[in-house]
PDB file of C-alpha atoms in Angstrom:
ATOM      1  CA  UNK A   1      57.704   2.507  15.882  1.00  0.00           C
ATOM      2  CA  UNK A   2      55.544   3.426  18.437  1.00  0.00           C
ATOM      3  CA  UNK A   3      56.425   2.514  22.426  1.00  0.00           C
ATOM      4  CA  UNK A   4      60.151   1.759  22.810  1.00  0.00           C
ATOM      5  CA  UNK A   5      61.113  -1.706  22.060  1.00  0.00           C
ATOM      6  CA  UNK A   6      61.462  -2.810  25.475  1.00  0.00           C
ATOM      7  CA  UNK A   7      57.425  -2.608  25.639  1.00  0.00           C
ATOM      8  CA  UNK A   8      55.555  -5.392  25.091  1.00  0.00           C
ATOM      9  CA  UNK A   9      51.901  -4.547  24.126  1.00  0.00           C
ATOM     10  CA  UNK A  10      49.317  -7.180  25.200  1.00  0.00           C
ATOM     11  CA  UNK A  11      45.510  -6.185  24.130  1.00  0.00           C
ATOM     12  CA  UNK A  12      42.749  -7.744  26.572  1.00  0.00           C
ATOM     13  CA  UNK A  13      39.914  -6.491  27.037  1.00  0.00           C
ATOM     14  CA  UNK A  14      40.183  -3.727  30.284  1.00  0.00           C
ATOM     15  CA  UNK A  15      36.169  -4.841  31.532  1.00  0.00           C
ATOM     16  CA  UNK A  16      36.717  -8.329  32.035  1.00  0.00           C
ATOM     17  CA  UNK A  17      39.835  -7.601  34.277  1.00  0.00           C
ATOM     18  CA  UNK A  18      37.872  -5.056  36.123  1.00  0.00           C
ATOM     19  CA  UNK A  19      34.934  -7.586  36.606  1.00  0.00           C
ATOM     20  CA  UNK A  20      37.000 -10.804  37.751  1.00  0.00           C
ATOM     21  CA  UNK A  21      38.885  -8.277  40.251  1.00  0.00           C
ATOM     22  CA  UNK A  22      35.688  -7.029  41.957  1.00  0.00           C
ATOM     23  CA  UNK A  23      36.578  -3.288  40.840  1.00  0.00           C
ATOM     24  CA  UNK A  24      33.740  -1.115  39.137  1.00  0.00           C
ATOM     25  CA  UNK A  25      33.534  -1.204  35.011  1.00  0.00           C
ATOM     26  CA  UNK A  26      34.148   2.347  35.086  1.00  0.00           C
ATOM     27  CA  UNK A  27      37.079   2.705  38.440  1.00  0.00           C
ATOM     28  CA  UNK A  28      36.620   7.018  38.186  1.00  0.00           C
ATOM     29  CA  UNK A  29      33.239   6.557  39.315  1.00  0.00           C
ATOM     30  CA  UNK A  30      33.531   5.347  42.469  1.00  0.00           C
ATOM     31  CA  UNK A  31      36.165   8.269  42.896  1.00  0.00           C
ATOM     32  CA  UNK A  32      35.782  11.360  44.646  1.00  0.00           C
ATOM     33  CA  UNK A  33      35.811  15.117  42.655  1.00  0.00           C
ATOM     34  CA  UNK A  34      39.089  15.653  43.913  1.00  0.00           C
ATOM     35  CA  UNK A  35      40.564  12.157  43.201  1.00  0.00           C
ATOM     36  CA  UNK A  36      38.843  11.955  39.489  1.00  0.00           C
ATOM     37  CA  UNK A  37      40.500  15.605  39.037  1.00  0.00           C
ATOM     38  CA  UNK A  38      44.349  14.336  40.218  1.00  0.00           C
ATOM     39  CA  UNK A  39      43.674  11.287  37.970  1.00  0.00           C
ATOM     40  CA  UNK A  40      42.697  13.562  34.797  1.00  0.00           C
ATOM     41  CA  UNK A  41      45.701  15.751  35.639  1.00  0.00           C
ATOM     42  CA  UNK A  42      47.859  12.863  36.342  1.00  0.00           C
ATOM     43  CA  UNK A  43      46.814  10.913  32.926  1.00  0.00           C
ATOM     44  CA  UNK A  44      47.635  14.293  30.539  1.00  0.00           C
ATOM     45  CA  UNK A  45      50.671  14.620  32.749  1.00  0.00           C
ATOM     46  CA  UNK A  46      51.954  10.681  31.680  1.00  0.00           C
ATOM     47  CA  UNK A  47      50.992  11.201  28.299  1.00  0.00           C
ATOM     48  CA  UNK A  48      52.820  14.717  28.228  1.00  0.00           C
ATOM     49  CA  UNK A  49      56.203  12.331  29.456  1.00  0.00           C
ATOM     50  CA  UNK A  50      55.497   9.853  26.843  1.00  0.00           C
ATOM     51  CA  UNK A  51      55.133  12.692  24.382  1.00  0.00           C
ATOM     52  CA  UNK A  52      51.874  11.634  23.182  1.00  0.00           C
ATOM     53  CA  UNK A  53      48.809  14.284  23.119  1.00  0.00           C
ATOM     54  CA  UNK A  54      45.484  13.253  24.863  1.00  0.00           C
ATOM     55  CA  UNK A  55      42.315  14.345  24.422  1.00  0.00           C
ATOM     56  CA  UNK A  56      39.658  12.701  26.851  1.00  0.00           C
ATOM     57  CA  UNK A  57      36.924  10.812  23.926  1.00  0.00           C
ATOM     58  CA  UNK A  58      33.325  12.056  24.350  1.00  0.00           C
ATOM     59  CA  UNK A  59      32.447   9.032  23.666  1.00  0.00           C
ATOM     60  CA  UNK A  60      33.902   7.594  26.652  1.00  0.00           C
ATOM     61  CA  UNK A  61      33.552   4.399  27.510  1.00  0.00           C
ATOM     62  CA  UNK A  62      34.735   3.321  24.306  1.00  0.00           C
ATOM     63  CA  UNK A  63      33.789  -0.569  23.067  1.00  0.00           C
ATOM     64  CA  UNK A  64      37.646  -1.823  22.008  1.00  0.00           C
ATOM     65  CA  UNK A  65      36.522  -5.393  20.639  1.00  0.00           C
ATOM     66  CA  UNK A  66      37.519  -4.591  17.477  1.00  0.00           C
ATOM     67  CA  UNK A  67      40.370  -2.822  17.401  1.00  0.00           C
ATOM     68  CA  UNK A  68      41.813  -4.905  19.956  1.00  0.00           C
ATOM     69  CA  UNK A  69      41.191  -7.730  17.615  1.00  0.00           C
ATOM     70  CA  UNK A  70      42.540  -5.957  14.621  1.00  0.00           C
ATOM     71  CA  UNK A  71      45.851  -5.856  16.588  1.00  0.00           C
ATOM     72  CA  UNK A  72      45.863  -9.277  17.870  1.00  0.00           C
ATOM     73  CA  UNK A  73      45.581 -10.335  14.425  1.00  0.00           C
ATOM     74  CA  UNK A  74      48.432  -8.287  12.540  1.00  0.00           C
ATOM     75  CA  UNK A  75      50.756  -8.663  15.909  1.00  0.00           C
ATOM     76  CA  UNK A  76      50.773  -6.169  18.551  1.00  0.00           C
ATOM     77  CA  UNK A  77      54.765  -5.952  18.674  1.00  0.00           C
ATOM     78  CA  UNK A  78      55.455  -6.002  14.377  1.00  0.00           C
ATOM     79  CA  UNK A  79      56.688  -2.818  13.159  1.00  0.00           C
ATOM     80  CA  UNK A  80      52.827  -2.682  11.591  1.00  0.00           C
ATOM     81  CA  UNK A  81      51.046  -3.916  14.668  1.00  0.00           C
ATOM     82  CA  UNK A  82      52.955  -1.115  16.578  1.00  0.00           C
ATOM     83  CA  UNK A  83      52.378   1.605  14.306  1.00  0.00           C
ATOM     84  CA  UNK A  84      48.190   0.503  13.742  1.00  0.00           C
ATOM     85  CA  UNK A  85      48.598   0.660  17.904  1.00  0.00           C
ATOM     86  CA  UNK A  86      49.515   4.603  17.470  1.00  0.00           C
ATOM     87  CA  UNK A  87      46.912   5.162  14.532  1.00  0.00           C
ATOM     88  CA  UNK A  88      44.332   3.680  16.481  1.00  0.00           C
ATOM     89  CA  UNK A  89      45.315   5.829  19.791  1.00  0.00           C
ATOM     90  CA  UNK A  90      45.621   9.072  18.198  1.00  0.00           C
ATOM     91  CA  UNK A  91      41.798   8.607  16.422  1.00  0.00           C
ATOM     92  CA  UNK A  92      40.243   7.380  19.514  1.00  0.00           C
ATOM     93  CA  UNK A  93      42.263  10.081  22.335  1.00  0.00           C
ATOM     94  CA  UNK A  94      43.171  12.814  19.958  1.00  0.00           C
ATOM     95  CA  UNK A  95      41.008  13.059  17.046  1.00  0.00           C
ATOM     96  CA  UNK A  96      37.521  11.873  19.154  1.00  0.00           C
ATOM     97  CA  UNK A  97      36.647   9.188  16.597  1.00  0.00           C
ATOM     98  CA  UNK A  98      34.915   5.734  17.106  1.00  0.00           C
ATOM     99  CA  UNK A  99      37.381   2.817  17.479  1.00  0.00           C
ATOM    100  CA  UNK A 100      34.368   0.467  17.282  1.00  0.00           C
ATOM    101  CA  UNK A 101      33.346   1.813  13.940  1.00  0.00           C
ATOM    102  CA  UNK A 102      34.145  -1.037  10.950  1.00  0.00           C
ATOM    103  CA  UNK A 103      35.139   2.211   8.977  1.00  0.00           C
ATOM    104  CA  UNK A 104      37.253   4.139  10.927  1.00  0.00           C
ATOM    105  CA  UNK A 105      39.506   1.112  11.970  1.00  0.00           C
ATOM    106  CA  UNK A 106      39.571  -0.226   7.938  1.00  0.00           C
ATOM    107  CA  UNK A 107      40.637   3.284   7.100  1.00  0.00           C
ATOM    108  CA  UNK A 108      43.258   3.114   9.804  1.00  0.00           C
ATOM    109  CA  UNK A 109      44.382  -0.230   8.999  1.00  0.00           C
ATOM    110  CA  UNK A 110      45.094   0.868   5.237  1.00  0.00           C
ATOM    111  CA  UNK A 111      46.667   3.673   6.004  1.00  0.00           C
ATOM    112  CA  UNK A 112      49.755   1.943   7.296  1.00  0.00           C
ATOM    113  CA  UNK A 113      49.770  -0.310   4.469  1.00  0.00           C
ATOM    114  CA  UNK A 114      47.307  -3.494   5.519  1.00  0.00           C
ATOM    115  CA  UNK A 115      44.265  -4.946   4.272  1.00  0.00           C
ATOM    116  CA  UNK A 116      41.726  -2.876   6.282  1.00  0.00           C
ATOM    117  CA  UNK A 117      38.627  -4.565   4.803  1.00  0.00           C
ATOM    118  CA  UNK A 118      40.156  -8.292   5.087  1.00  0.00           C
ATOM    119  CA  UNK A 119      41.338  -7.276   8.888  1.00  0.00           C
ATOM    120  CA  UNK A 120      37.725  -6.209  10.129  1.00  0.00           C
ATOM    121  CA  UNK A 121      36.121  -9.215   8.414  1.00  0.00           C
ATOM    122  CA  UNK A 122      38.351 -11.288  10.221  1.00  0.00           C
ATOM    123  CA  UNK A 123      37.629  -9.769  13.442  1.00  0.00           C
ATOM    124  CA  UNK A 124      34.101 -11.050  13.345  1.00  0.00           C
ATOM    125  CA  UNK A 125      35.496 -14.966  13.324  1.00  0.00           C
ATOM    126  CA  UNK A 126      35.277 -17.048  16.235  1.00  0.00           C
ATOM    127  CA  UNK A 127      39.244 -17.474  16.051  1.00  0.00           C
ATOM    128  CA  UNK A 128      39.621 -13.881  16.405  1.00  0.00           C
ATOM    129  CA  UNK A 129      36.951 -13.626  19.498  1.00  0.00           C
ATOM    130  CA  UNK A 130      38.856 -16.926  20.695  1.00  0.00           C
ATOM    131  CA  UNK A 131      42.196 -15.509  20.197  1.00  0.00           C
ATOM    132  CA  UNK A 132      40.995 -11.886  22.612  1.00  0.00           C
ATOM    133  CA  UNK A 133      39.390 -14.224  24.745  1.00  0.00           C
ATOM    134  CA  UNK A 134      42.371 -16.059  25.897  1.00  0.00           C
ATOM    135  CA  UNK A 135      44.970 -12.565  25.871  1.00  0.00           C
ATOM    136  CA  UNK A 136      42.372 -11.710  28.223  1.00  0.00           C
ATOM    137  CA  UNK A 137      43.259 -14.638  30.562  1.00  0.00           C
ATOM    138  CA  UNK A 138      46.072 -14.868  30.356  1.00  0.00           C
ATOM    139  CA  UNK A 139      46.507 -11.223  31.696  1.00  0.00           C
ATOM    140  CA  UNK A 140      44.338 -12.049  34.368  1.00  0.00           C
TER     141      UNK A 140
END
């Protein structure tokens, strides 16, 4: 299982926090050289303690609707939820794929045994956009 048990993962969508705080869409921006450096270093550092590889995406700033929606609907903290929460980390900040491609989540999803096809349709529904729109805030 991915994350120790004690973590509770809550998708939301990282762009609507930023806006309603007043804080740029993309934070490293407004940084300084030196700060964005210590941040990079910093962030491989983290991952390095929670002995999970990073690879910055050059695709960066990734769109997550989807594969945060994926996750809200199988359950962010199931066994599966937690382990489509790895699978989806490791394409999008190891292997440098698309998390907001249809096919590379439904390939994801059925690799840890769910119904990748039937999860991105359901994405698409106004429940699902509902259901994203409220974790949203209620992180706020």
């Amino acid at each position: 299982m991915f994350g120790p048990s004690n973590v509770r993962f809550c998708p939301m969508l990282l762009g609507a926090v930023f806006r309603e705080v007043g804080t740029a869409n993309l934070p490293m921006t407004t940084l300084s050289e030196a700060k964005r450096h210590y941040n990079n270093v910093d962030m491989k550092r983290q991952a390095e303690l929670a002995g999970v590889p990073l690879v910055w995406n050059s695709n960066f700033p990734l769109k997550t609707t989807l594969p945060l929606r994926v996750v809200l609907l199988v359950g962010p903290d199931t066994p599966k939820g937690r382990a489509l929460i790895r699978k989806i980390y490791d394409a999008c900040w190891v292997q440098d794929q698309l998390g907001s491609d249809p096919a590379v989540i439904e390939k994801i999803c059925n690799s840890v045994g769910l119904n990748g096809n039937e999860l991105v349709k359901k994405a698409e529904t106004k429940e699902a956009k509902e259901e994203l729109f409220e974790a949203t805030n209620k992180a706020l």
